[in-house]
Amino acid sequence: MDSIKFVTDRDPDEREFHQAVTEVIESVKPVLDQNPLYRNESIMERIVEPERVIMFRVPWVDDQKKVHVNRAFRIEMNSAIGPYKGGLRFHPSVNLSILKFLAFEQVFKNALTSLPMGGGKGGSDFDPKGKSDMEVMRFCQSFMAELYRHIGPNTDVPAGDIGVGAREIGYLFGMYKKLANEFTGVLTGKSLNWGGSLIRPEATGYGSVYFAAEMLASRNETLEGKRCLVSGSGNVAQFTMEKLLDLGATPISFSDSSGYIYDEAGIDREKLDHVMYLKNIQRGRVSEYVETYPEAVYVPQNQELDHNPLWKDHKAECAFPSATQNEINARDAQNLIDNGVYVVSEGANMPTVHQGIEIFLDNKVLYGPGKAANAGGVSVSGLEMSQNSMRLNWPKEEVDNRLKTIMKNIHRMCMETAEQYGSPGNYVVGANIAGFVKVVDAMIDQGVV
Ligand code: GLU
């Protein structure tokens, strides 16, 4: 059975989901060819179908007393190796295709962490941008009024993603606790004084930089002195920049959906503090950065262009796409290479289109795909779950050391697996096969369920 056709016939409109499935199917072909059991067990047909999809209405009242209705989902994709685990995304672009691609990737990413977590993802087309705290609270409460009956610390453990940060997790947790009448680790990304883990906010960004450092180490190089393009300005981008500074590299850009900032002189610690203030406290736009640092440039997004000038106009050695899916098209990938970039570590989920990935691989770029490079976030979520179960908190150094070790292991696993299957240096093949084998072997052990 052609598994891609199986998916496209069944859900013809789910473009992003097809993209994520195609990439995995292409990578794991040699594994399927070597193990007839997987095809006999119809493992591909089973793994592309979510175990459960919940879709629900979220009615809420704005500050002007107008009633709004959003659509929300939770995709419980795969529980072969642990409870469903993955973030919630609140963004106007959210639909079934996007959440299924994210949930599908999450299955393999979580398997790579070596922690016992299945894969899931959820969210809503609600846009927190421009909403008051009280509007966000009412939305989160209404959202959780339905979601609470489907989740639990041993069933499904959501977390943050785009548009869902500490504020939203707080409101969601408060409502869960009230409805379920229990205080448990049902969400991760919680605040520190009520069950959160140190280093969770930093984890995805730190992890993506650790992964880049490992890729460079495989060629006896370090991040020291490297100029780094970063996209996005949420917590992934912010802590990517922080760790780059720690390791002696120079971040030179960041962005939001309206445009990007390029700061030729580099974004130092003081400037980064200002970015964090602008984004996390003011909830402002990146364009405001040039009011404080007029020597930097703000480039508004131009929808007419067939490429993003962020990836074309600035010389750099490394790129850390940390905004959203498909932010690097084939032309962008070529532009990056032409501009000297030879390290790409994906803090976002699926930021590079399929053809772009091929261009990176053909040009021997050290390319860390999201499901490996950004696995640090969910890894520390897994560590938050462990701490919650034990009812204790590990110190910062302990969590950070565990994160570093996990990222090193993921890197090694990807490298060794790629080599074993005849694609040395190809982290895409390495990550997809290593994650896949772990999950499907567990599925086979557990029978047809
Ligand atoms: N949303 C993040 C991701 O894409 C984190 C998920 C989690 O912590 O469960 O992996």
PDB file of C-alpha atoms in Angstrom, residues 80-333:
ATOM      1  CA  ALA A  80       2.782   3.565  22.240  1.00  0.00           C
ATOM      2  CA  ILE A  81       5.602   4.761  24.491  1.00  0.00           C
ATOM      3  CA  GLY A  82       3.825   7.025  26.972  1.00  0.00           C
ATOM      4  CA  PRO A  83       0.925   9.399  27.591  1.00  0.00           C
ATOM      5  CA  TYR A  84       0.130  11.787  24.732  1.00  0.00           C
ATOM      6  CA  LYS A  85       2.434  14.765  25.111  1.00  0.00           C
ATOM      7  CA  GLY A  86       2.732  17.978  23.150  1.00  0.00           C
ATOM      8  CA  GLY A  87       1.857  21.630  23.105  1.00  0.00           C
ATOM      9  CA  LEU A  88      -1.216  23.751  22.504  1.00  0.00           C
ATOM     10  CA  ARG A  89      -1.048  26.413  19.793  1.00  0.00           C
ATOM     11  CA  PHE A  90      -3.313  29.465  19.787  1.00  0.00           C
ATOM     12  CA  HIS A  91      -2.993  31.160  16.403  1.00  0.00           C
ATOM     13  CA  PRO A  92      -5.446  32.163  13.656  1.00  0.00           C
ATOM     14  CA  SER A  93      -3.763  29.715  11.231  1.00  0.00           C
ATOM     15  CA  VAL A  94      -4.583  26.675  13.400  1.00  0.00           C
ATOM     16  CA  ASN A  95      -6.571  23.962  11.614  1.00  0.00           C
ATOM     17  CA  LEU A  96      -6.692  20.178  11.540  1.00  0.00           C
ATOM     18  CA  SER A  97      -3.884  19.851   8.987  1.00  0.00           C
ATOM     19  CA  ILE A  98      -1.453  21.983  10.969  1.00  0.00           C
ATOM     20  CA  LEU A  99      -2.183  20.235  14.246  1.00  0.00           C
ATOM     21  CA  LYS A 100      -1.942  16.786  12.664  1.00  0.00           C
ATOM     22  CA  PHE A 101       1.469  17.616  11.206  1.00  0.00           C
ATOM     23  CA  LEU A 102       2.606  18.918  14.582  1.00  0.00           C
ATOM     24  CA  ALA A 103       1.225  15.882  16.427  1.00  0.00           C
ATOM     25  CA  PHE A 104       2.825  13.524  13.904  1.00  0.00           C
ATOM     26  CA  GLU A 105       6.243  15.167  14.282  1.00  0.00           C
ATOM     27  CA  GLN A 106       5.810  15.189  18.051  1.00  0.00           C
ATOM     28  CA  VAL A 107       5.542  11.370  18.104  1.00  0.00           C
ATOM     29  CA  PHE A 108       9.046  10.960  16.658  1.00  0.00           C
ATOM     30  CA  LYS A 109      10.524  13.922  18.513  1.00  0.00           C
ATOM     31  CA  ASN A 110       9.316  12.605  21.849  1.00  0.00           C
ATOM     32  CA  ALA A 111      10.670   9.148  21.049  1.00  0.00           C
ATOM     33  CA  LEU A 112      14.101  10.689  20.385  1.00  0.00           C
ATOM     34  CA  THR A 113      14.210  12.288  23.847  1.00  0.00           C
ATOM     35  CA  SER A 114      14.404   8.768  25.368  1.00  0.00           C
ATOM     36  CA  LEU A 115      11.730   9.838  27.894  1.00  0.00           C
ATOM     37  CA  PRO A 116       8.428   7.927  28.087  1.00  0.00           C
ATOM     38  CA  MET A 117       6.154  10.278  26.137  1.00  0.00           C
ATOM     39  CA  GLY A 118       3.679   9.593  23.332  1.00  0.00           C
ATOM     40  CA  GLY A 119       2.715  12.324  20.887  1.00  0.00           C
ATOM     41  CA  GLY A 120      -0.133  14.817  20.761  1.00  0.00           C
ATOM     42  CA  LYS A 121      -0.876  18.418  19.863  1.00  0.00           C
ATOM     43  CA  GLY A 122      -3.798  20.755  20.205  1.00  0.00           C
ATOM     44  CA  GLY A 123      -4.902  24.311  20.012  1.00  0.00           C
ATOM     45  CA  SER A 124      -7.334  26.766  18.570  1.00  0.00           C
ATOM     46  CA  ASP A 125      -7.691  29.428  15.883  1.00  0.00           C
ATOM     47  CA  PHE A 126      -7.990  31.985  18.705  1.00  0.00           C
ATOM     48  CA  ASP A 127      -5.546  34.896  18.357  1.00  0.00           C
ATOM     49  CA  PRO A 128      -4.223  36.109  21.740  1.00  0.00           C
ATOM     50  CA  LYS A 129      -2.564  39.089  19.990  1.00  0.00           C
ATOM     51  CA  GLY A 130      -4.238  42.346  21.051  1.00  0.00           C
ATOM     52  CA  LYS A 131      -6.542  40.643  23.576  1.00  0.00           C
ATOM     53  CA  SER A 132      -6.705  41.793  27.188  1.00  0.00           C
ATOM     54  CA  ASP A 133      -5.578  39.499  30.001  1.00  0.00           C
ATOM     55  CA  MET A 134      -9.211  38.997  31.010  1.00  0.00           C
ATOM     56  CA  GLU A 135     -10.229  38.029  27.471  1.00  0.00           C
ATOM     57  CA  VAL A 136      -7.380  35.523  27.318  1.00  0.00           C
ATOM     58  CA  MET A 137      -8.445  34.172  30.723  1.00  0.00           C
ATOM     59  CA  ARG A 138     -12.078  33.726  29.678  1.00  0.00           C
ATOM     60  CA  PHE A 139     -10.985  32.010  26.478  1.00  0.00           C
ATOM     61  CA  CYS A 140      -8.614  29.643  28.354  1.00  0.00           C
ATOM     62  CA  GLN A 141     -11.302  28.785  30.897  1.00  0.00           C
ATOM     63  CA  SER A 142     -13.844  27.988  28.198  1.00  0.00           C
ATOM     64  CA  PHE A 143     -11.226  25.949  26.290  1.00  0.00           C
ATOM     65  CA  MET A 144     -10.391  23.919  29.404  1.00  0.00           C
ATOM     66  CA  ALA A 145     -14.072  23.445  30.306  1.00  0.00           C
ATOM     67  CA  GLU A 146     -14.130  20.915  27.447  1.00  0.00           C
ATOM     68  CA  LEU A 147     -10.496  19.742  27.306  1.00  0.00           C
ATOM     69  CA  TYR A 148     -10.259  18.747  30.968  1.00  0.00           C
ATOM     70  CA  ARG A 149     -12.287  15.557  30.480  1.00  0.00           C
ATOM     71  CA  HIS A 150      -9.832  14.261  27.867  1.00  0.00           C
ATOM     72  CA  ILE A 151      -6.497  14.897  29.616  1.00  0.00           C
ATOM     73  CA  GLY A 152      -4.705  13.755  32.778  1.00  0.00           C
ATOM     74  CA  PRO A 153      -1.174  13.247  34.099  1.00  0.00           C
ATOM     75  CA  ASN A 154      -1.170   9.626  32.841  1.00  0.00           C
ATOM     76  CA  THR A 155      -3.356  10.187  29.784  1.00  0.00           C
ATOM     77  CA  ASP A 156      -2.466  13.354  27.923  1.00  0.00           C
ATOM     78  CA  VAL A 157      -0.246  16.196  29.134  1.00  0.00           C
ATOM     79  CA  PRO A 158      -0.485  19.411  27.069  1.00  0.00           C
ATOM     80  CA  ALA A 159       1.987  22.318  27.220  1.00  0.00           C
ATOM     81  CA  GLY A 160       2.662  25.578  25.403  1.00  0.00           C
ATOM     82  CA  ASP A 161       3.482  26.332  21.793  1.00  0.00           C
ATOM     83  CA  ILE A 162       2.928  29.450  19.648  1.00  0.00           C
ATOM     84  CA  GLY A 163       0.532  31.804  21.488  1.00  0.00           C
ATOM     85  CA  VAL A 164       0.516  29.695  24.659  1.00  0.00           C
ATOM     86  CA  GLY A 165       3.037  30.797  27.277  1.00  0.00           C
ATOM     87  CA  ALA A 166       3.183  31.061  31.065  1.00  0.00           C
ATOM     88  CA  ARG A 167       0.083  33.286  31.251  1.00  0.00           C
ATOM     89  CA  GLU A 168      -2.116  30.903  29.248  1.00  0.00           C
ATOM     90  CA  ILE A 169      -0.777  27.791  31.025  1.00  0.00           C
ATOM     91  CA  GLY A 170      -1.673  29.492  34.335  1.00  0.00           C
ATOM     92  CA  TYR A 171      -5.286  30.147  33.326  1.00  0.00           C
ATOM     93  CA  LEU A 172      -5.623  26.666  31.806  1.00  0.00           C
ATOM     94  CA  PHE A 173      -4.199  24.995  34.904  1.00  0.00           C
ATOM     95  CA  GLY A 174      -6.448  26.994  37.248  1.00  0.00           C
ATOM     96  CA  MET A 175      -9.544  25.841  35.396  1.00  0.00           C
ATOM     97  CA  TYR A 176      -8.370  22.215  35.181  1.00  0.00           C
ATOM     98  CA  LYS A 177      -7.730  22.149  38.922  1.00  0.00           C
ATOM     99  CA  LYS A 178     -11.158  23.538  39.658  1.00  0.00           C
ATOM    100  CA  LEU A 179     -13.011  21.103  37.380  1.00  0.00           C
ATOM    101  CA  ALA A 180     -11.023  17.965  38.184  1.00  0.00           C
ATOM    102  CA  ASN A 181     -10.642  18.846  41.862  1.00  0.00           C
ATOM    103  CA  GLU A 182      -7.041  17.702  41.868  1.00  0.00           C
ATOM    104  CA  PHE A 183      -3.585  19.285  41.787  1.00  0.00           C
ATOM    105  CA  THR A 184      -1.549  17.210  39.351  1.00  0.00           C
ATOM    106  CA  GLY A 185       1.087  17.644  36.683  1.00  0.00           C
ATOM    107  CA  VAL A 186      -1.506  17.685  33.899  1.00  0.00           C
ATOM    108  CA  LEU A 187       0.188  20.532  32.025  1.00  0.00           C
ATOM    109  CA  THR A 188       3.862  21.391  31.642  1.00  0.00           C
ATOM    110  CA  GLY A 189       5.387  24.836  31.330  1.00  0.00           C
ATOM    111  CA  LYS A 190       3.850  25.770  34.671  1.00  0.00           C
ATOM    112  CA  SER A 191       5.231  28.623  36.755  1.00  0.00           C
ATOM    113  CA  LEU A 192       7.981  27.719  39.176  1.00  0.00           C
ATOM    114  CA  ASN A 193       6.130  28.166  42.439  1.00  0.00           C
ATOM    115  CA  TRP A 194       3.255  25.875  41.471  1.00  0.00           C
ATOM    116  CA  GLY A 195       4.915  22.866  39.907  1.00  0.00           C
ATOM    117  CA  GLY A 196       6.970  24.183  37.011  1.00  0.00           C
ATOM    118  CA  SER A 197      10.539  23.166  36.237  1.00  0.00           C
ATOM    119  CA  LEU A 198      13.562  25.411  36.165  1.00  0.00           C
ATOM    120  CA  ILE A 199      14.954  25.790  32.619  1.00  0.00           C
ATOM    121  CA  ARG A 200      11.612  24.882  30.924  1.00  0.00           C
ATOM    122  CA  PRO A 201      11.194  28.363  29.366  1.00  0.00           C
ATOM    123  CA  GLU A 202      14.814  28.252  28.168  1.00  0.00           C
ATOM    124  CA  ALA A 203      14.828  24.617  27.077  1.00  0.00           C
ATOM    125  CA  THR A 204      13.824  24.723  23.398  1.00  0.00           C
ATOM    126  CA  GLY A 205      16.207  27.575  22.558  1.00  0.00           C
ATOM    127  CA  TYR A 206      19.080  26.211  24.641  1.00  0.00           C
ATOM    128  CA  GLY A 207      18.530  22.743  23.174  1.00  0.00           C
ATOM    129  CA  SER A 208      18.616  24.023  19.605  1.00  0.00           C
ATOM    130  CA  VAL A 209      21.952  25.757  20.282  1.00  0.00           C
ATOM    131  CA  TYR A 210      23.347  22.655  22.037  1.00  0.00           C
ATOM    132  CA  PHE A 211      22.345  20.647  18.961  1.00  0.00           C
ATOM    133  CA  ALA A 212      24.105  23.123  16.648  1.00  0.00           C
ATOM    134  CA  ALA A 213      27.213  22.954  18.860  1.00  0.00           C
ATOM    135  CA  GLU A 214      27.179  19.150  18.598  1.00  0.00           C
ATOM    136  CA  MET A 215      26.838  19.280  14.804  1.00  0.00           C
ATOM    137  CA  LEU A 216      29.782  21.685  14.632  1.00  0.00           C
ATOM    138  CA  ALA A 217      31.819  19.517  17.003  1.00  0.00           C
ATOM    139  CA  SER A 218      31.446  16.645  14.506  1.00  0.00           C
ATOM    140  CA  ARG A 219      33.621  18.821  12.203  1.00  0.00           C
ATOM    141  CA  ASN A 220      35.890  19.928  15.054  1.00  0.00           C
ATOM    142  CA  GLU A 221      34.382  23.416  15.134  1.00  0.00           C
ATOM    143  CA  THR A 222      32.593  25.532  17.744  1.00  0.00           C
ATOM    144  CA  LEU A 223      30.043  28.343  17.765  1.00  0.00           C
ATOM    145  CA  GLU A 224      32.647  30.826  18.966  1.00  0.00           C
ATOM    146  CA  GLY A 225      32.670  33.936  16.753  1.00  0.00           C
ATOM    147  CA  LYS A 226      29.903  32.701  14.429  1.00  0.00           C
ATOM    148  CA  ARG A 227      27.321  35.198  13.130  1.00  0.00           C
ATOM    149  CA  CYS A 228      23.854  33.763  13.589  1.00  0.00           C
ATOM    150  CA  LEU A 229      20.574  34.651  11.914  1.00  0.00           C
ATOM    151  CA  VAL A 230      17.637  33.978  14.228  1.00  0.00           C
ATOM    152  CA  SER A 231      13.974  34.264  13.239  1.00  0.00           C
ATOM    153  CA  GLY A 232      11.054  34.556  15.640  1.00  0.00           C
ATOM    154  CA  SER A 233      10.988  36.490  18.896  1.00  0.00           C
ATOM    155  CA  GLY A 234       9.072  34.198  21.231  1.00  0.00           C
ATOM    156  CA  ASN A 235      10.659  32.160  23.957  1.00  0.00           C
ATOM    157  CA  VAL A 236      12.464  29.829  21.509  1.00  0.00           C
ATOM    158  CA  ALA A 237      14.169  32.726  19.693  1.00  0.00           C
ATOM    159  CA  GLN A 238      14.917  34.629  22.913  1.00  0.00           C
ATOM    160  CA  PHE A 239      16.697  31.738  24.618  1.00  0.00           C
ATOM    161  CA  THR A 240      18.417  30.724  21.405  1.00  0.00           C
ATOM    162  CA  MET A 241      19.998  34.193  21.408  1.00  0.00           C
ATOM    163  CA  GLU A 242      20.856  33.907  25.109  1.00  0.00           C
ATOM    164  CA  LYS A 243      22.667  30.582  24.684  1.00  0.00           C
ATOM    165  CA  LEU A 244      24.432  31.804  21.537  1.00  0.00           C
ATOM    166  CA  LEU A 245      25.834  34.695  23.575  1.00  0.00           C
ATOM    167  CA  ASP A 246      26.898  32.277  26.339  1.00  0.00           C
ATOM    168  CA  LEU A 247      28.826  30.236  23.781  1.00  0.00           C
ATOM    169  CA  GLY A 248      30.578  33.211  22.176  1.00  0.00           C
ATOM    170  CA  ALA A 249      28.454  33.498  19.033  1.00  0.00           C
ATOM    171  CA  THR A 250      26.746  36.669  17.764  1.00  0.00           C
ATOM    172  CA  PRO A 251      22.984  36.727  17.125  1.00  0.00           C
ATOM    173  CA  ILE A 252      22.217  39.377  14.494  1.00  0.00           C
ATOM    174  CA  SER A 253      18.473  39.157  13.839  1.00  0.00           C
ATOM    175  CA  PHE A 254      15.005  38.264  15.138  1.00  0.00           C
ATOM    176  CA  SER A 255      11.507  38.677  13.733  1.00  0.00           C
ATOM    177  CA  ASP A 256       7.746  38.572  14.139  1.00  0.00           C
ATOM    178  CA  SER A 257       4.905  38.190  11.647  1.00  0.00           C
ATOM    179  CA  SER A 258       5.219  41.835  10.542  1.00  0.00           C
ATOM    180  CA  GLY A 259       8.928  41.895   9.741  1.00  0.00           C
ATOM    181  CA  TYR A 260      12.448  41.462  11.055  1.00  0.00           C
ATOM    182  CA  ILE A 261      15.219  43.338  12.830  1.00  0.00           C
ATOM    183  CA  TYR A 262      18.803  43.145  11.591  1.00  0.00           C
ATOM    184  CA  ASP A 263      21.414  44.450  13.976  1.00  0.00           C
ATOM    185  CA  GLU A 264      24.783  44.447  12.242  1.00  0.00           C
ATOM    186  CA  ALA A 265      26.664  45.132  15.501  1.00  0.00           C
ATOM    187  CA  GLY A 266      25.129  42.051  17.137  1.00  0.00           C
ATOM    188  CA  ILE A 267      22.465  41.649  19.802  1.00  0.00           C
ATOM    189  CA  ASP A 268      24.335  41.693  23.105  1.00  0.00           C
ATOM    190  CA  ARG A 269      23.008  40.835  26.565  1.00  0.00           C
ATOM    191  CA  GLU A 270      21.649  44.323  27.200  1.00  0.00           C
ATOM    192  CA  LYS A 271      19.853  44.445  23.851  1.00  0.00           C
ATOM    193  CA  LEU A 272      18.451  40.959  24.447  1.00  0.00           C
ATOM    194  CA  ASP A 273      17.070  42.074  27.822  1.00  0.00           C
ATOM    195  CA  HIS A 274      15.309  44.846  25.955  1.00  0.00           C
ATOM    196  CA  VAL A 275      13.851  42.371  23.426  1.00  0.00           C
ATOM    197  CA  MET A 276      12.581  40.243  26.323  1.00  0.00           C
ATOM    198  CA  TYR A 277      11.017  43.320  27.949  1.00  0.00           C
ATOM    199  CA  LEU A 278       9.398  44.380  24.667  1.00  0.00           C
ATOM    200  CA  LYS A 279       7.967  40.954  23.958  1.00  0.00           C
ATOM    201  CA  ASN A 280       7.202  39.496  27.375  1.00  0.00           C
ATOM    202  CA  ILE A 281       6.182  42.536  29.421  1.00  0.00           C
ATOM    203  CA  GLN A 282       5.006  45.078  26.830  1.00  0.00           C
ATOM    204  CA  ARG A 283       3.687  42.396  24.475  1.00  0.00           C
ATOM    205  CA  GLY A 284       4.835  44.733  21.693  1.00  0.00           C
ATOM    206  CA  ARG A 285       6.140  44.278  18.134  1.00  0.00           C
ATOM    207  CA  VAL A 286       9.771  43.786  17.088  1.00  0.00           C
ATOM    208  CA  SER A 287       9.677  47.031  15.047  1.00  0.00           C
ATOM    209  CA  GLU A 288       9.838  48.958  18.358  1.00  0.00           C
ATOM    210  CA  TYR A 289      13.454  47.784  18.839  1.00  0.00           C
ATOM    211  CA  VAL A 290      14.782  50.468  16.474  1.00  0.00           C
ATOM    212  CA  GLU A 291      13.310  53.202  18.708  1.00  0.00           C
ATOM    213  CA  THR A 292      15.914  52.236  21.334  1.00  0.00           C
ATOM    214  CA  TYR A 293      18.638  51.023  18.961  1.00  0.00           C
ATOM    215  CA  PRO A 294      18.360  53.250  15.850  1.00  0.00           C
ATOM    216  CA  GLU A 295      21.535  51.784  14.339  1.00  0.00           C
ATOM    217  CA  ALA A 296      19.620  48.533  13.717  1.00  0.00           C
ATOM    218  CA  VAL A 297      17.293  48.153  10.739  1.00  0.00           C
ATOM    219  CA  TYR A 298      13.674  47.029  10.661  1.00  0.00           C
ATOM    220  CA  VAL A 299      12.569  45.338   7.451  1.00  0.00           C
ATOM    221  CA  PRO A 300       8.781  45.002   7.157  1.00  0.00           C
ATOM    222  CA  GLN A 301       7.500  41.765   5.671  1.00  0.00           C
ATOM    223  CA  ASN A 302       6.768  41.988   1.948  1.00  0.00           C
ATOM    224  CA  GLN A 303       4.206  39.406   0.833  1.00  0.00           C
ATOM    225  CA  GLU A 304       4.926  40.173  -2.847  1.00  0.00           C
ATOM    226  CA  LEU A 305       8.473  38.795  -2.673  1.00  0.00           C
ATOM    227  CA  ASP A 306       9.172  35.150  -3.510  1.00  0.00           C
ATOM    228  CA  HIS A 307      11.867  35.046  -0.826  1.00  0.00           C
ATOM    229  CA  ASN A 308      12.535  36.452   2.639  1.00  0.00           C
ATOM    230  CA  PRO A 309      15.341  39.071   2.639  1.00  0.00           C
ATOM    231  CA  LEU A 310      16.246  37.934   6.175  1.00  0.00           C
ATOM    232  CA  TRP A 311      17.733  34.791   4.627  1.00  0.00           C
ATOM    233  CA  LYS A 312      19.268  36.614   1.639  1.00  0.00           C
ATOM    234  CA  ASP A 313      20.737  39.971   2.518  1.00  0.00           C
ATOM    235  CA  HIS A 314      22.965  39.248   5.513  1.00  0.00           C
ATOM    236  CA  LYS A 315      26.220  37.304   5.690  1.00  0.00           C
ATOM    237  CA  ALA A 316      26.244  34.669   8.427  1.00  0.00           C
ATOM    238  CA  GLU A 317      27.515  31.175   9.207  1.00  0.00           C
ATOM    239  CA  CYS A 318      24.496  29.835  11.136  1.00  0.00           C
ATOM    240  CA  ALA A 319      20.709  30.103  10.926  1.00  0.00           C
ATOM    241  CA  PHE A 320      18.255  29.311  13.710  1.00  0.00           C
ATOM    242  CA  PRO A 321      14.755  29.417  12.197  1.00  0.00           C
ATOM    243  CA  SER A 322      12.631  29.722  15.344  1.00  0.00           C
ATOM    244  CA  ALA A 323       9.359  31.214  14.121  1.00  0.00           C
ATOM    245  CA  THR A 324       6.970  28.824  12.380  1.00  0.00           C
ATOM    246  CA  GLN A 325       6.384  26.196   9.677  1.00  0.00           C
ATOM    247  CA  ASN A 326       7.539  26.768   6.091  1.00  0.00           C
ATOM    248  CA  GLU A 327       9.388  30.003   6.799  1.00  0.00           C
ATOM    249  CA  ILE A 328      12.281  28.862   4.551  1.00  0.00           C
ATOM    250  CA  ASN A 329      11.311  28.043   0.960  1.00  0.00           C
ATOM    251  CA  ALA A 330      13.607  26.532  -1.665  1.00  0.00           C
ATOM    252  CA  ARG A 331      14.843  29.951  -2.780  1.00  0.00           C
ATOM    253  CA  ASP A 332      15.523  30.984   0.826  1.00  0.00           C
ATOM    254  CA  ALA A 333      17.520  27.797   1.375  1.00  0.00           C
TER     255      ALA A 333
END
